[in-house]
């Protein structure tokens, strides 16, 4: 991917996607609309630093993601984290994405409220905003921290004016409410292990891939 030649905002949505499901697809679609971006780049994580390694390969997770978003022109897969040998740290990813953008081009990194609460355990977390804005979507069981270093950091960088953020490259935190479907990858894996149907939780094409490759059984 070469340097971008326009100032259109770029949105990144990372995850384990083990497997991708309709909750992820709904959020990514709403992000594209909210931020008015041409594309949301969905980034599968290679070696989640905060979790034990998943039982399905990174290539299979990427394949399911690609199948799921094939009919969605605004969603694209970004497999850069799968090409790195080291664990996937967001700060490294953001740095490489930023290098490919124009200096004033806004970059939005989208995370859930659950992730925000422990963001201070991430590698070089206070530098994240050098490269991007962080967009935080609410989750039913998670609230923003009210005291401590993350709360102070939020207070310093929070901005509720999305139009203003779209005019600058990086540096702010924005909170929003997106539709949270009650679906998780864990639920899907558990249902498969029990022999239950996973139809309508993830696209049919992903259901077929999982069945063909006997994943999560
Ligand atoms: P697991 O059940 O394995 O923990 P997950 O379903 O939470 O997985 P991830 O790949 O870990 O999926 O999530 C990637 C991103 O998507 C995270 O930011 C997470 O907060 C968000 N997310 C996951 N499920 C939903 C959902 N149903 N609605 C909205 N966002 C979701």
PDB file of N, CA, C and O and ligand atoms in Angstrom, residues 13-18 21 23-24 27 51 111-112 114 139 179-186 189, ligand 1:
ATOM      1  N   UNK A  13     -10.320  -1.164  12.740  1.00  0.00           N
ATOM      2  CA  UNK A  13     -11.102  -1.926  13.725  1.00  0.00           C
ATOM      3  C   UNK A  13     -10.396  -3.280  13.905  1.00  0.00           C
ATOM      4  O   UNK A  13     -10.399  -4.114  12.999  1.00  0.00           O
ATOM      5  N   UNK A  14      -9.746  -3.431  15.033  1.00  0.00           N
ATOM      6  CA  UNK A  14      -8.963  -4.649  15.263  1.00  0.00           C
ATOM      7  C   UNK A  14      -9.712  -5.664  16.092  1.00  0.00           C
ATOM      8  O   UNK A  14     -10.651  -5.323  16.813  1.00  0.00           O
ATOM      9  N   UNK A  15      -9.289  -6.911  15.992  1.00  0.00           N
ATOM     10  CA  UNK A  15      -9.897  -7.939  16.825  1.00  0.00           C
ATOM     11  C   UNK A  15      -9.247  -9.280  16.592  1.00  0.00           C
ATOM     12  O   UNK A  15      -8.443  -9.436  15.680  1.00  0.00           O
ATOM     13  N   UNK A  16      -9.623 -10.220  17.415  1.00  0.00           N
ATOM     14  CA  UNK A  16      -9.133 -11.578  17.203  1.00  0.00           C
ATOM     15  C   UNK A  16      -9.939 -12.227  16.078  1.00  0.00           C
ATOM     16  O   UNK A  16      -9.409 -13.033  15.315  1.00  0.00           O
ATOM     17  N   UNK A  17     -11.219 -11.882  15.997  1.00  0.00           N
ATOM     18  CA  UNK A  17     -12.100 -12.418  14.955  1.00  0.00           C
ATOM     19  C   UNK A  17     -11.998 -13.942  14.901  1.00  0.00           C
ATOM     20  O   UNK A  17     -11.682 -14.526  13.869  1.00  0.00           O
ATOM     21  N   UNK A  18     -12.271 -14.559  16.039  1.00  0.00           N
ATOM     22  CA  UNK A  18     -12.071 -16.007  16.206  1.00  0.00           C
ATOM     23  C   UNK A  18     -13.375 -16.697  16.604  1.00  0.00           C
ATOM     24  O   UNK A  18     -13.478 -17.193  17.730  1.00  0.00           O
ATOM     25  N   UNK A  21     -18.067 -12.340  13.470  1.00  0.00           N
ATOM     26  CA  UNK A  21     -19.513 -12.577  13.614  1.00  0.00           C
ATOM     27  C   UNK A  21     -20.297 -11.316  13.266  1.00  0.00           C
ATOM     28  O   UNK A  21     -19.707 -10.259  12.978  1.00  0.00           O
ATOM     29  N   UNK A  23     -21.940  -9.296  15.048  1.00  0.00           N
ATOM     30  CA  UNK A  23     -21.697  -8.155  15.941  1.00  0.00           C
ATOM     31  C   UNK A  23     -20.555  -7.300  15.408  1.00  0.00           C
ATOM     32  O   UNK A  23     -20.638  -6.062  15.373  1.00  0.00           O
ATOM     33  N   UNK A  24     -19.468  -7.950  14.980  1.00  0.00           N
ATOM     34  CA  UNK A  24     -18.334  -7.215  14.394  1.00  0.00           C
ATOM     35  C   UNK A  24     -18.768  -6.498  13.104  1.00  0.00           C
ATOM     36  O   UNK A  24     -18.401  -5.344  12.869  1.00  0.00           O
ATOM     37  N   UNK A  27     -20.945  -3.385  13.775  1.00  0.00           N
ATOM     38  CA  UNK A  27     -20.153  -2.274  14.308  1.00  0.00           C
ATOM     39  C   UNK A  27     -19.316  -1.625  13.199  1.00  0.00           C
ATOM     40  O   UNK A  27     -19.257  -0.397  13.078  1.00  0.00           O
ATOM     41  N   UNK A  51      -4.033 -12.523  25.381  1.00  0.00           N
ATOM     42  CA  UNK A  51      -4.807 -13.766  25.452  1.00  0.00           C
ATOM     43  C   UNK A  51      -3.929 -14.948  25.103  1.00  0.00           C
ATOM     44  O   UNK A  51      -2.923 -14.798  24.425  1.00  0.00           O
ATOM     45  N   UNK A 111     -11.974   1.034  19.443  1.00  0.00           N
ATOM     46  CA  UNK A 111     -11.891  -0.004  20.479  1.00  0.00           C
ATOM     47  C   UNK A 111     -13.191   0.001  21.296  1.00  0.00           C
ATOM     48  O   UNK A 111     -13.924   0.979  21.300  1.00  0.00           O
ATOM     49  N   UNK A 112     -13.428  -1.096  21.991  1.00  0.00           N
ATOM     50  CA  UNK A 112     -14.610  -1.172  22.850  1.00  0.00           C
ATOM     51  C   UNK A 112     -14.292  -0.600  24.229  1.00  0.00           C
ATOM     52  O   UNK A 112     -13.130  -0.534  24.638  1.00  0.00           O
ATOM     53  N   UNK A 114     -14.660  -1.928  27.005  1.00  0.00           N
ATOM     54  CA  UNK A 114     -13.984  -2.933  27.830  1.00  0.00           C
ATOM     55  C   UNK A 114     -12.465  -2.828  27.669  1.00  0.00           C
ATOM     56  O   UNK A 114     -11.710  -2.967  28.634  1.00  0.00           O
ATOM     57  N   UNK A 139     -19.919  -0.566  25.725  1.00  0.00           N
ATOM     58  CA  UNK A 139     -20.301  -1.978  25.856  1.00  0.00           C
ATOM     59  C   UNK A 139     -21.214  -2.049  27.076  1.00  0.00           C
ATOM     60  O   UNK A 139     -20.997  -1.321  28.047  1.00  0.00           O
ATOM     61  N   UNK A 179     -24.449   0.004  17.762  1.00  0.00           N
ATOM     62  CA  UNK A 179     -25.325  -1.128  18.075  1.00  0.00           C
ATOM     63  C   UNK A 179     -24.517  -2.356  18.484  1.00  0.00           C
ATOM     64  O   UNK A 179     -23.666  -2.831  17.735  1.00  0.00           O
ATOM     65  N   UNK A 180     -24.778  -2.826  19.697  1.00  0.00           N
ATOM     66  CA  UNK A 180     -24.083  -4.006  20.212  1.00  0.00           C
ATOM     67  C   UNK A 180     -25.007  -5.205  20.092  1.00  0.00           C
ATOM     68  O   UNK A 180     -25.934  -5.342  20.897  1.00  0.00           O
ATOM     69  N   UNK A 181     -24.844  -6.007  19.101  1.00  0.00           N
ATOM     70  CA  UNK A 181     -25.641  -7.239  19.033  1.00  0.00           C
ATOM     71  C   UNK A 181     -25.121  -8.186  20.108  1.00  0.00           C
ATOM     72  O   UNK A 181     -23.922  -8.193  20.402  1.00  0.00           O
ATOM     73  N   UNK A 182     -26.014  -8.954  20.663  1.00  0.00           N
ATOM     74  CA  UNK A 182     -25.620  -9.840  21.767  1.00  0.00           C
ATOM     75  C   UNK A 182     -25.005 -11.136  21.211  1.00  0.00           C
ATOM     76  O   UNK A 182     -25.588 -12.209  21.306  1.00  0.00           O
ATOM     77  N   UNK A 183     -23.836 -10.975  20.598  1.00  0.00           N
ATOM     78  CA  UNK A 183     -23.131 -12.104  19.977  1.00  0.00           C
ATOM     79  C   UNK A 183     -21.665 -11.967  20.347  1.00  0.00           C
ATOM     80  O   UNK A 183     -21.140 -10.861  20.349  1.00  0.00           O
ATOM     81  N   UNK A 184     -21.018 -13.070  20.664  1.00  0.00           N
ATOM     82  CA  UNK A 184     -19.567 -13.035  20.850  1.00  0.00           C
ATOM     83  C   UNK A 184     -18.957 -14.258  20.182  1.00  0.00           C
ATOM     84  O   UNK A 184     -19.648 -15.265  19.958  1.00  0.00           O
ATOM     85  N   UNK A 185     -17.672 -14.172  19.894  1.00  0.00           N
ATOM     86  CA  UNK A 185     -16.977 -15.328  19.318  1.00  0.00           C
ATOM     87  C   UNK A 185     -17.004 -16.490  20.296  1.00  0.00           C
ATOM     88  O   UNK A 185     -17.100 -17.658  19.898  1.00  0.00           O
ATOM     89  N   UNK A 186     -16.922 -16.174  21.588  1.00  0.00           N
ATOM     90  CA  UNK A 186     -16.965 -17.232  22.611  1.00  0.00           C
ATOM     91  C   UNK A 186     -18.267 -18.023  22.511  1.00  0.00           C
ATOM     92  O   UNK A 186     -18.261 -19.260  22.550  1.00  0.00           O
ATOM     93  N   UNK A 189     -18.090 -20.311  19.526  1.00  0.00           N
ATOM     94  CA  UNK A 189     -17.204 -21.488  19.761  1.00  0.00           C
ATOM     95  C   UNK A 189     -17.897 -22.485  20.687  1.00  0.00           C
ATOM     96  O   UNK A 189     -17.850 -23.696  20.449  1.00  0.00           O
TER      97      UNK A 189
HETATM   98  P1  LIG B   1     -14.279 -13.389  22.312  1.00  0.00           P
HETATM   99  O1  LIG B   1     -15.676 -13.849  22.624  1.00  0.00           O
HETATM  100  O2  LIG B   1     -13.384 -14.469  21.767  1.00  0.00           O
HETATM  101  O3  LIG B   1     -13.658 -12.624  23.444  1.00  0.00           O
HETATM  102  P2  LIG B   1     -15.305 -11.144  20.756  1.00  0.00           P
HETATM  103  O4  LIG B   1     -16.626 -11.620  20.229  1.00  0.00           O
HETATM  104  O5  LIG B   1     -15.332 -10.172  21.898  1.00  0.00           O
HETATM  105  O6  LIG B   1     -14.370 -12.383  21.075  1.00  0.00           O
HETATM  106  P3  LIG B   1     -13.089  -9.843  19.413  1.00  0.00           P
HETATM  107  O7  LIG B   1     -12.515 -10.319  18.118  1.00  0.00           O
HETATM  108  O8  LIG B   1     -12.310 -10.046  20.623  1.00  0.00           O
HETATM  109  O9  LIG B   1     -14.551 -10.540  19.527  1.00  0.00           O
HETATM  110  O10 LIG B   1     -13.571  -8.348  19.292  1.00  0.00           O
HETATM  111  C1  LIG B   1     -13.025  -7.409  18.430  1.00  0.00           C
HETATM  112  C2  LIG B   1     -13.677  -6.088  18.721  1.00  0.00           C
HETATM  113  O11 LIG B   1     -15.094  -6.191  18.500  1.00  0.00           O
HETATM  114  C3  LIG B   1     -13.532  -5.611  20.175  1.00  0.00           C
HETATM  115  O12 LIG B   1     -13.324  -4.207  20.145  1.00  0.00           O
HETATM  116  C4  LIG B   1     -14.860  -5.925  20.801  1.00  0.00           C
HETATM  117  O13 LIG B   1     -15.143  -4.992  21.853  1.00  0.00           O
HETATM  118  C5  LIG B   1     -15.816  -5.757  19.628  1.00  0.00           C
HETATM  119  N1  LIG B   1     -17.000  -6.616  19.702  1.00  0.00           N
HETATM  120  C6  LIG B   1     -17.041  -7.922  19.900  1.00  0.00           C
HETATM  121  N2  LIG B   1     -18.304  -8.399  19.895  1.00  0.00           N
HETATM  122  C7  LIG B   1     -19.088  -7.339  19.653  1.00  0.00           C
HETATM  123  C8  LIG B   1     -20.526  -7.148  19.521  1.00  0.00           C
HETATM  124  N3  LIG B   1     -21.404  -8.147  19.639  1.00  0.00           N
HETATM  125  N4  LIG B   1     -20.963  -5.921  19.260  1.00  0.00           N
HETATM  126  C9  LIG B   1     -20.087  -4.917  19.154  1.00  0.00           C
HETATM  127  N5  LIG B   1     -18.746  -5.005  19.273  1.00  0.00           N
HETATM  128  C10 LIG B   1     -18.247  -6.199  19.515  1.00  0.00           C
END
